[in-house]
Amino acid sequence: MSTFATDLTIDELKAEADRLFNRKRLTNFGLPALVFVYLIYVFFAFDVSGMAERANWENGKTLIADSYSYKTHVSRDNRTGEVSTAIEGERKGRYPDGEAPDWVSLGETTVIDLEDGHIVRFGPETVEYDIPGYGIVRATPTRSAGVQAELPAGEAPDWINVSKNRMAITTDAGRLTVTRNRSEVFRYFNGWELFWFTLDSPYYGKSFPELAGLAAQGEARAILNDFWTNKMWRHQDVVWAIFETILMAFLGTLGAGMIALPLAFLATRNFNPLKSVRFLTRRVFDFVRGVDALIWTVVLARAFGPGPLTGALAILVTDTGTFGKIFSEALENVDEKQIEGVQSTGANAPQRYRYGVIPQVTPVLLSQLLYFLESNTRSATVIGAITGGGIGLLLTQAIITQKDWEEVAYYIVLIILMVMLMDWFSGWLRRRLIQGETGKIRKARDTKAKSFFLP
């Protein structure tokens, strides 16, 4: 039996218990209240309600539609009367002169069938749009008087925008825009058109069995070359950009590990008795990892110019500080007995580090290196957009154009697949290098134990 000895009276004990209870209650209710007040402040400080009001949901719908579809543009030069048809309105995706999709009938009056009764006519002088349930809209572009529009009686609906120099009509079937110099219709189709072959390729429009038959007849090299040199989707440039991105991550991560490991010995108490050197080394680690890799990218780009090497150096500088901290902490936790065992054999200092220290910290080193290699693959995408290299540059270029969002979606899909591949690769390599080695040691130990007990 035990007793609780104290010099406090009953009243003092009750007062102390009440004080502890009040502190506990303040902590349990006060912290959530502070978080709630902070969230209210954020709501008004960042004008969350105003953001919702200013959001343009129509633009958002258009952006999403552009990511999984493409537009075919039918354009008429109002000055010459020339009509052209192109995928995404690009010269690289333009149909040959005199050719057009089957829903476009070329002639003195070009008829564009947008289906469901929506018909657009490019006449010699006037552009007409026959809209089911509304009527016929006419526009006559002139150089002196601008665009003269004729609409059915009544107030114009919201999806028709008319001014002196421009008329725009947006329906579910497509869009018509008429200006003084140009009339244009574009129509959405699902898919990524010209992804495999461009219009000027002899293999455009052929089915997979047809392509397989041509490949069997000796045209496999030509088929692959037309796909590889696709001018619209730039598969050759994309593959090289992905390689540059992975190379930036690999060089930066590996270089940081090689530099951080010897410096980590200077930052540990059990390997460096000089306190001033330890302090200085740790502050260097804090400095280089305290500045984000994007900031180092801008600084190094000013010093060395843009390019993938600059991105690799930015990753190297930042990760050197991170690895230095992680490696030094791992070195401070090594087993001194194993080092003493190696020292008892007459090994010098480098040999003690090689055989007594490195084997102990290798699993931690490899695990962190592989993790950061995977993480830096994502970082290299953003860094490449700044330094002008890798898949990040192509993604930035596609976003700036504000028209080829299917290319943006394509690059994003490739980046996700690249990160997934690096995740799988780093996990596989980690199992092979760390768990595999541990399994060998365990198997050898079990074999030795069995040989000791069995006759």
Coordinates of C-alpha atoms in Angstrom, one line a residue:
M1 CA 0.0 0.0 0.0
S2 CA 1.4 3.4 -0.9
T3 CA 0.4 6.9 0.3
F4 CA 0.6 10.3 -1.4
A5 CA 2.6 12.8 0.7
T6 CA 2.1 16.5 0.2
D7 CA 2.4 19.7 2.2
L8 CA -0.7 21.2 0.5
T9 CA -4.1 21.4 2.3
I10 CA -7.3 20.0 0.8
D11 CA -8.4 23.5 -0.3
E12 CA -5.1 24.1 -2.0
L13 CA -5.3 20.8 -3.8
K14 CA -8.8 21.6 -5.0
A15 CA -7.6 25.0 -6.2
E16 CA -4.7 23.4 -8.0
A17 CA -7.0 20.8 -9.6
D18 CA -9.4 23.6 -10.7
R19 CA -6.5 25.6 -12.2
L20 CA -5.3 22.5 -14.2
F21 CA -8.9 21.8 -15.4
N22 CA -9.4 25.4 -16.5
R23 CA -6.1 25.3 -18.4
K24 CA -7.1 22.1 -20.1
R25 CA -10.5 23.5 -21.0
L26 CA -9.0 26.7 -22.4
T27 CA -6.6 24.6 -24.5
N28 CA -9.4 22.3 -25.8
F29 CA -11.8 25.2 -26.7
G30 CA -9.4 28.1 -27.2
L31 CA -7.3 26.6 -30.0
P32 CA -10.2 25.6 -32.2
A33 CA -11.7 29.1 -31.6
L34 CA -8.5 30.7 -32.8
V35 CA -8.4 28.5 -35.9
F36 CA -12.0 29.4 -36.6
V37 CA -11.3 33.2 -36.2
Y38 CA -8.3 32.9 -38.5
L39 CA -10.4 31.1 -41.2
I40 CA -13.0 33.9 -41.0
Y41 CA -10.2 36.4 -41.4
V42 CA -8.9 34.5 -44.4
F43 CA -12.4 34.5 -45.9
F44 CA -12.6 38.3 -45.9
A45 CA -9.0 39.1 -46.4
F46 CA -8.7 37.0 -49.6
D47 CA -12.3 38.0 -50.8
V48 CA -13.4 34.4 -51.2
S49 CA -17.0 35.5 -52.0
G50 CA -15.7 38.0 -54.6
M51 CA -13.6 35.3 -56.2
A52 CA -16.7 33.1 -56.7
E53 CA -18.6 36.0 -58.2
R54 CA -15.7 36.9 -60.6
A55 CA -15.2 33.4 -61.8
N56 CA -16.1 32.9 -65.4
W57 CA -17.6 29.4 -65.6
E58 CA -18.1 29.6 -69.3
N59 CA -14.4 30.0 -69.8
G60 CA -13.8 27.1 -67.5
K61 CA -16.2 24.9 -69.5
T62 CA -14.4 26.0 -72.7
L63 CA -11.0 25.1 -71.3
I64 CA -12.2 21.7 -70.2
A65 CA -13.8 21.0 -73.6
D66 CA -10.5 22.1 -75.3
S67 CA -8.6 19.6 -73.2
Y68 CA -10.3 16.5 -74.7
S69 CA -11.4 17.8 -78.1
Y70 CA -10.2 19.7 -81.1
K71 CA -11.6 22.5 -83.3
T72 CA -11.8 22.5 -87.0
H73 CA -11.6 26.1 -88.4
V74 CA -13.3 27.1 -91.7
S75 CA -12.0 30.6 -92.5
R76 CA -12.8 33.0 -95.3
D77 CA -10.7 35.9 -96.3
N78 CA -13.3 38.6 -96.9
R79 CA -10.9 40.6 -99.1
T80 CA -10.1 37.8 -101.6
G81 CA -12.9 35.3 -101.0
E82 CA -10.4 32.5 -100.3
V83 CA -11.7 29.7 -98.0
S84 CA -9.4 27.5 -96.0
T85 CA -9.9 24.7 -93.5
A86 CA -7.4 23.8 -90.8
I87 CA -7.3 21.8 -87.6
E88 CA -7.0 24.2 -84.6
G89 CA -6.5 27.0 -87.1
E90 CA -2.8 26.1 -87.5
R91 CA -0.9 26.2 -90.8
K92 CA 0.6 22.8 -89.9
G93 CA -2.9 21.3 -89.8
R94 CA -4.3 23.0 -92.9
Y95 CA -6.1 20.9 -95.5
P96 CA -4.7 21.1 -99.0
D97 CA -6.2 23.7 -101.3
G98 CA -9.5 22.5 -102.7
E99 CA -10.0 19.9 -100.0
A100 CA -12.2 20.1 -96.9
P101 CA -14.0 17.8 -94.4
D102 CA -17.2 16.1 -95.7
W103 CA -19.4 18.6 -93.8
V104 CA -17.9 21.5 -95.7
S105 CA -19.0 22.0 -99.4
L106 CA -16.7 24.3 -101.2
G107 CA -17.9 26.5 -104.1
E108 CA -18.9 30.0 -105.0
T109 CA -21.0 29.8 -101.9
T110 CA -19.4 27.6 -99.2
V111 CA -21.9 25.6 -97.2
I112 CA -20.9 24.5 -93.7
D113 CA -23.2 21.9 -92.1
L114 CA -22.9 22.0 -88.3
E115 CA -25.6 19.3 -88.0
D116 CA -29.0 19.5 -86.2
G117 CA -30.1 22.1 -88.8
H118 CA -27.3 24.6 -88.1
I119 CA -26.1 25.8 -91.6
V120 CA -23.5 28.5 -92.3
R121 CA -23.1 29.9 -95.8
F122 CA -20.1 31.9 -96.9
G123 CA -21.5 33.8 -99.9
P124 CA -19.6 36.1 -102.3
E125 CA -20.8 39.1 -100.2
T126 CA -22.9 37.9 -97.3
V127 CA -22.4 35.4 -94.5
E128 CA -25.5 33.6 -93.3
Y129 CA -26.2 31.4 -90.3
D130 CA -29.4 29.5 -90.2
I131 CA -30.2 28.8 -86.6
P132 CA -33.1 26.3 -85.9
G133 CA -35.7 27.9 -83.7
Y134 CA -34.4 31.4 -84.1
G135 CA -34.0 32.2 -87.8
I136 CA -31.4 33.4 -90.3
V137 CA -28.7 35.8 -89.2
R138 CA -26.9 37.7 -92.0
A139 CA -23.7 39.7 -91.8
T140 CA -22.2 41.8 -94.6
P141 CA -18.5 42.7 -94.0
T142 CA -17.4 45.9 -95.6
R143 CA -14.1 47.9 -95.4
S144 CA -15.8 51.2 -94.9
A145 CA -18.9 50.5 -92.8
G146 CA -17.7 47.6 -90.8
V147 CA -19.9 44.6 -90.3
Q148 CA -23.6 45.2 -91.1
A149 CA -25.7 42.6 -89.2
E150 CA -29.3 41.6 -89.9
L151 CA -31.1 39.7 -87.1
P152 CA -34.6 38.4 -86.8
A153 CA -37.1 40.8 -85.1
G154 CA -36.8 41.1 -81.4
E155 CA -34.1 41.5 -78.8
A156 CA -30.8 39.7 -79.6
P157 CA -30.1 36.7 -77.3
D158 CA -27.1 36.6 -75.1
W159 CA -25.3 34.2 -77.3
I160 CA -25.1 36.7 -80.1
N161 CA -22.7 39.6 -79.8
V162 CA -22.9 42.4 -82.3
S163 CA -20.9 45.5 -82.7
K164 CA -19.9 47.8 -85.5
N165 CA -16.8 45.9 -86.5
R166 CA -17.6 42.4 -85.3
M167 CA -20.4 39.8 -84.9
A168 CA -20.0 36.6 -82.9
I169 CA -22.5 33.8 -82.5
T170 CA -21.9 30.9 -80.1
T171 CA -24.2 27.9 -80.1
D172 CA -23.9 24.3 -79.1
A173 CA -23.2 23.3 -82.7
G174 CA -20.3 25.7 -83.2
R175 CA -19.2 29.3 -83.4
L176 CA -19.3 32.0 -86.1
T177 CA -17.2 35.1 -86.0
V178 CA -17.4 37.8 -88.7
T179 CA -15.1 40.8 -88.9
R180 CA -14.2 43.3 -91.6
N181 CA -11.4 41.1 -93.0
R182 CA -12.3 37.6 -91.9
S183 CA -15.2 35.2 -91.4
E184 CA -14.5 32.1 -89.4
V185 CA -16.5 29.1 -88.2
F186 CA -15.1 26.5 -85.8
R187 CA -16.6 23.2 -84.7
Y188 CA -15.7 20.9 -81.9
F189 CA -14.9 17.2 -82.2
N190 CA -13.9 14.8 -79.5
G191 CA -10.4 13.4 -79.5
W192 CA -6.9 14.5 -80.3
E193 CA -6.8 14.9 -84.1
L194 CA -3.6 14.5 -86.0
F195 CA -2.0 12.9 -83.0
W196 CA -0.6 10.0 -85.1
F197 CA -0.1 11.5 -88.5
T198 CA -0.6 15.0 -90.1
L199 CA -2.8 15.7 -93.1
D200 CA 0.2 15.6 -95.5
S201 CA 1.2 12.1 -94.4
P202 CA 0.2 9.2 -96.7
Y203 CA -0.8 7.3 -93.6
Y204 CA -3.4 9.8 -92.3
G205 CA -6.9 8.4 -91.9
K206 CA -5.8 4.7 -92.3
S207 CA -7.0 2.2 -89.7
F208 CA -4.7 0.1 -87.6
P209 CA -5.2 -3.1 -89.7
E210 CA -4.2 -1.0 -92.8
L211 CA -1.2 0.3 -91.1
A212 CA -0.2 -3.2 -89.9
G213 CA -0.5 -4.4 -93.5
L214 CA 1.6 -1.6 -94.9
A215 CA 4.2 -2.3 -92.1
A216 CA 4.3 -5.9 -93.1
Q217 CA 5.0 -4.9 -96.7
G218 CA 8.1 -3.0 -95.7
E219 CA 6.8 0.4 -94.8
A220 CA 7.2 0.1 -91.0
R221 CA 10.2 2.5 -90.9
A222 CA 8.3 5.1 -92.9
I223 CA 5.3 4.8 -90.7
L224 CA 7.4 5.3 -87.5
N225 CA 9.2 8.2 -89.1
D226 CA 5.9 10.0 -90.0
F227 CA 4.7 9.5 -86.4
W228 CA 8.1 10.5 -84.8
T229 CA 8.3 13.7 -86.9
N230 CA 4.7 14.7 -86.4
K231 CA 4.8 18.6 -86.8
M232 CA 1.6 19.1 -84.8
W233 CA 2.3 17.0 -81.7
R234 CA 6.1 17.0 -81.9
H235 CA 6.6 13.5 -80.5
Q236 CA 10.4 13.7 -81.0
D237 CA 10.7 16.9 -79.1
V238 CA 8.4 15.6 -76.3
V239 CA 10.5 12.5 -75.7
W240 CA 13.7 14.5 -75.6
A241 CA 12.0 17.0 -73.2
I242 CA 11.0 14.2 -70.8
F243 CA 14.6 12.8 -71.0
E244 CA 15.9 16.3 -70.1
T245 CA 13.5 16.5 -67.1
I246 CA 14.6 13.2 -65.7
L247 CA 18.2 14.0 -66.4
M248 CA 17.9 17.3 -64.4
A249 CA 16.4 15.4 -61.5
F250 CA 19.0 12.6 -61.6
L251 CA 22.0 14.9 -61.9
G252 CA 20.8 17.3 -59.2
T253 CA 19.8 14.5 -56.7
L254 CA 23.0 12.4 -57.2
G255 CA 25.3 15.4 -57.2
A256 CA 23.7 16.7 -54.0
G257 CA 24.1 13.3 -52.3
M258 CA 27.8 13.1 -53.3
I259 CA 28.5 16.6 -51.9
A260 CA 26.4 16.3 -48.8
L261 CA 27.8 13.0 -47.5
P262 CA 31.4 14.2 -46.7
L263 CA 30.1 17.5 -45.4
A264 CA 27.7 15.6 -43.1
F265 CA 30.7 14.2 -41.2
L266 CA 31.8 17.8 -40.4
A267 CA 28.4 18.5 -38.9
T268 CA 28.2 15.6 -36.4
R269 CA 29.4 15.6 -32.8
N270 CA 30.8 12.0 -32.9
F271 CA 33.0 12.6 -35.9
N272 CA 34.0 16.3 -35.6
P273 CA 35.1 17.6 -32.2
L274 CA 35.4 21.2 -33.4
K275 CA 32.3 22.9 -32.3
S276 CA 32.9 26.0 -34.5
V277 CA 33.2 23.9 -37.7
R278 CA 30.1 21.9 -36.8
F279 CA 28.2 25.2 -36.3
L280 CA 29.4 26.7 -39.5
T281 CA 28.6 23.5 -41.5
R282 CA 25.1 23.3 -40.2
R283 CA 24.4 27.0 -40.9
V284 CA 25.6 26.4 -44.5
F285 CA 23.1 23.5 -44.7
D286 CA 20.3 25.8 -43.3
F287 CA 21.2 28.5 -45.8
V288 CA 21.2 26.5 -49.0
R289 CA 18.0 24.5 -48.1
G290 CA 16.3 27.6 -46.7
V291 CA 16.1 29.2 -50.2
D292 CA 13.6 27.4 -52.4
A293 CA 14.9 25.7 -55.6
L294 CA 12.9 28.1 -57.7
I295 CA 14.8 31.1 -56.3
W296 CA 18.1 29.3 -56.9
T297 CA 16.9 28.7 -60.4
V298 CA 16.4 32.4 -61.1
V299 CA 19.8 33.2 -59.5
L300 CA 21.7 30.5 -61.4
A301 CA 19.9 31.4 -64.7
R302 CA 21.3 34.9 -64.4
A303 CA 24.8 33.5 -63.7
F304 CA 24.9 30.6 -66.2
G305 CA 22.1 31.3 -68.6
P306 CA 19.0 29.2 -69.3
G307 CA 19.2 25.5 -69.9
P308 CA 18.8 22.0 -68.3
L309 CA 22.2 22.2 -66.5
T310 CA 21.0 25.3 -64.6
G311 CA 18.0 23.4 -63.4
A312 CA 20.1 20.5 -62.3
L313 CA 22.4 22.9 -60.4
A314 CA 19.4 24.5 -58.6
I315 CA 18.2 21.1 -57.5
L316 CA 21.7 20.2 -56.4
V317 CA 22.2 23.4 -54.3
T318 CA 18.8 23.0 -52.5
D319 CA 19.1 19.2 -51.9
T320 CA 22.7 19.5 -50.6
G321 CA 21.4 21.3 -47.6
T322 CA 18.6 18.9 -47.1
F323 CA 20.8 15.8 -47.5
G324 CA 23.4 17.3 -45.3
K325 CA 20.9 17.6 -42.4
I326 CA 19.4 14.2 -43.0
F327 CA 22.8 12.4 -43.4
S328 CA 24.3 14.2 -40.3
E329 CA 21.4 13.0 -38.2
A330 CA 21.9 9.5 -39.4
L331 CA 25.6 9.6 -38.7
E332 CA 25.0 10.8 -35.1
N333 CA 22.9 7.6 -34.5
V334 CA 25.4 5.0 -35.7
D335 CA 26.5 2.2 -33.5
E336 CA 29.9 2.9 -32.0
K337 CA 30.6 -0.8 -31.2
Q338 CA 30.7 -1.6 -34.9
I339 CA 33.2 1.1 -35.5
E340 CA 35.3 -0.1 -32.5
G341 CA 35.2 -3.6 -34.0
V342 CA 36.7 -2.4 -37.3
Q343 CA 39.2 -0.3 -35.4
S344 CA 40.4 -3.3 -33.4
T345 CA 41.6 -4.9 -36.7
G346 CA 44.1 -2.0 -37.2
A347 CA 42.0 -0.1 -39.7
N348 CA 42.9 3.6 -40.2
A349 CA 40.3 6.4 -40.2
P350 CA 39.1 6.2 -43.8
Q351 CA 38.7 2.4 -43.4
R352 CA 36.8 2.8 -40.2
Y353 CA 34.4 5.2 -42.0
R354 CA 34.2 2.9 -45.1
Y355 CA 33.5 -0.4 -43.2
G356 CA 32.2 0.7 -39.8
V357 CA 30.0 3.7 -40.7
I358 CA 28.9 3.7 -44.3
P359 CA 27.2 0.2 -44.1
Q360 CA 25.1 1.4 -41.2
V361 CA 23.8 4.6 -42.9
T362 CA 23.5 3.2 -46.4
P363 CA 19.8 2.2 -46.1
V364 CA 18.9 5.7 -44.9
L365 CA 21.1 7.3 -47.6
L366 CA 19.6 5.2 -50.4
S367 CA 16.1 5.6 -49.2
Q368 CA 16.3 9.4 -49.0
L369 CA 18.1 9.6 -52.4
L370 CA 15.5 7.6 -54.1
Y371 CA 12.6 9.5 -52.5
F372 CA 14.1 12.9 -53.5
L373 CA 14.8 11.6 -57.0
E374 CA 11.1 10.9 -57.4
S375 CA 10.1 14.2 -55.8
N376 CA 12.7 16.2 -57.9
T377 CA 11.2 14.7 -61.1
R378 CA 8.1 16.9 -60.4
S379 CA 10.2 19.8 -59.3
A380 CA 12.3 19.6 -62.5
T381 CA 9.1 20.1 -64.5
V382 CA 8.5 23.5 -62.9
I383 CA 12.2 24.4 -62.9
G384 CA 12.4 23.6 -66.6
A385 CA 9.6 26.1 -67.3
I386 CA 11.9 28.8 -65.9
T387 CA 15.3 27.6 -67.2
G388 CA 14.0 26.7 -70.7
G389 CA 14.4 23.0 -70.6
G390 CA 12.5 19.8 -70.3
I391 CA 8.8 19.0 -70.5
G392 CA 8.1 22.1 -68.3
L393 CA 9.1 24.4 -71.2
L394 CA 6.8 22.7 -73.7
L395 CA 3.9 22.9 -71.1
T396 CA 4.5 26.6 -70.6
Q397 CA 4.6 27.2 -74.3
A398 CA 1.3 25.4 -74.8
I399 CA -0.4 27.3 -72.0
I400 CA 0.8 30.7 -73.4
T401 CA -0.8 30.1 -76.8
Q402 CA -4.2 29.9 -75.1
K403 CA -5.6 27.8 -77.9
D404 CA -4.1 24.3 -77.9
W405 CA -5.4 23.0 -74.5
E406 CA -5.4 19.5 -75.8
E407 CA -1.6 19.8 -76.0
V408 CA -1.6 21.0 -72.4
A409 CA -3.7 18.0 -71.4
Y410 CA -1.3 15.8 -73.3
Y411 CA 1.8 17.2 -71.5
I412 CA 0.1 16.9 -68.1
V413 CA -0.8 13.3 -68.8
L414 CA 2.9 12.6 -69.7
I415 CA 4.1 14.3 -66.6
I416 CA 1.8 12.2 -64.4
L417 CA 2.9 9.0 -66.2
M418 CA 6.6 10.1 -65.8
V419 CA 6.1 10.7 -62.0
M420 CA 4.3 7.3 -61.7
L421 CA 7.2 5.6 -63.6
M422 CA 9.8 7.2 -61.3
D423 CA 7.7 6.2 -58.3
W424 CA 7.7 2.6 -59.4
F425 CA 11.3 2.6 -60.4
S426 CA 12.5 4.1 -57.1
G427 CA 10.4 1.6 -55.1
W428 CA 11.7 -1.3 -57.2
L429 CA 15.3 0.0 -56.7
R430 CA 14.8 0.5 -53.0
R431 CA 13.6 -3.0 -52.6
R432 CA 16.5 -4.4 -54.6
L433 CA 19.2 -2.4 -52.8
I434 CA 17.9 -2.2 -49.3
Q435 CA 15.4 -5.0 -48.6
G436 CA 17.2 -7.4 -50.9
E437 CA 20.5 -6.9 -49.0
T438 CA 18.8 -7.3 -45.7
G439 CA 17.2 -10.5 -46.9
K440 CA 20.6 -11.9 -47.9
I441 CA 22.0 -11.1 -44.5
R442 CA 19.0 -12.8 -42.8
K443 CA 19.2 -15.8 -45.0
A444 CA 23.0 -16.2 -44.4
R445 CA 22.3 -15.9 -40.6
D446 CA 19.6 -18.5 -40.6
T447 CA 21.7 -20.9 -42.7
K448 CA 24.6 -20.5 -40.2
A449 CA 22.2 -21.1 -37.2
K450 CA 20.9 -24.3 -38.9
S451 CA 24.3 -25.6 -39.5
F452 CA 25.2 -25.1 -35.9
F453 CA 22.3 -27.0 -34.5
L454 CA 21.9 -29.8 -37.1
P455 CA 24.4 -32.7 -37.1

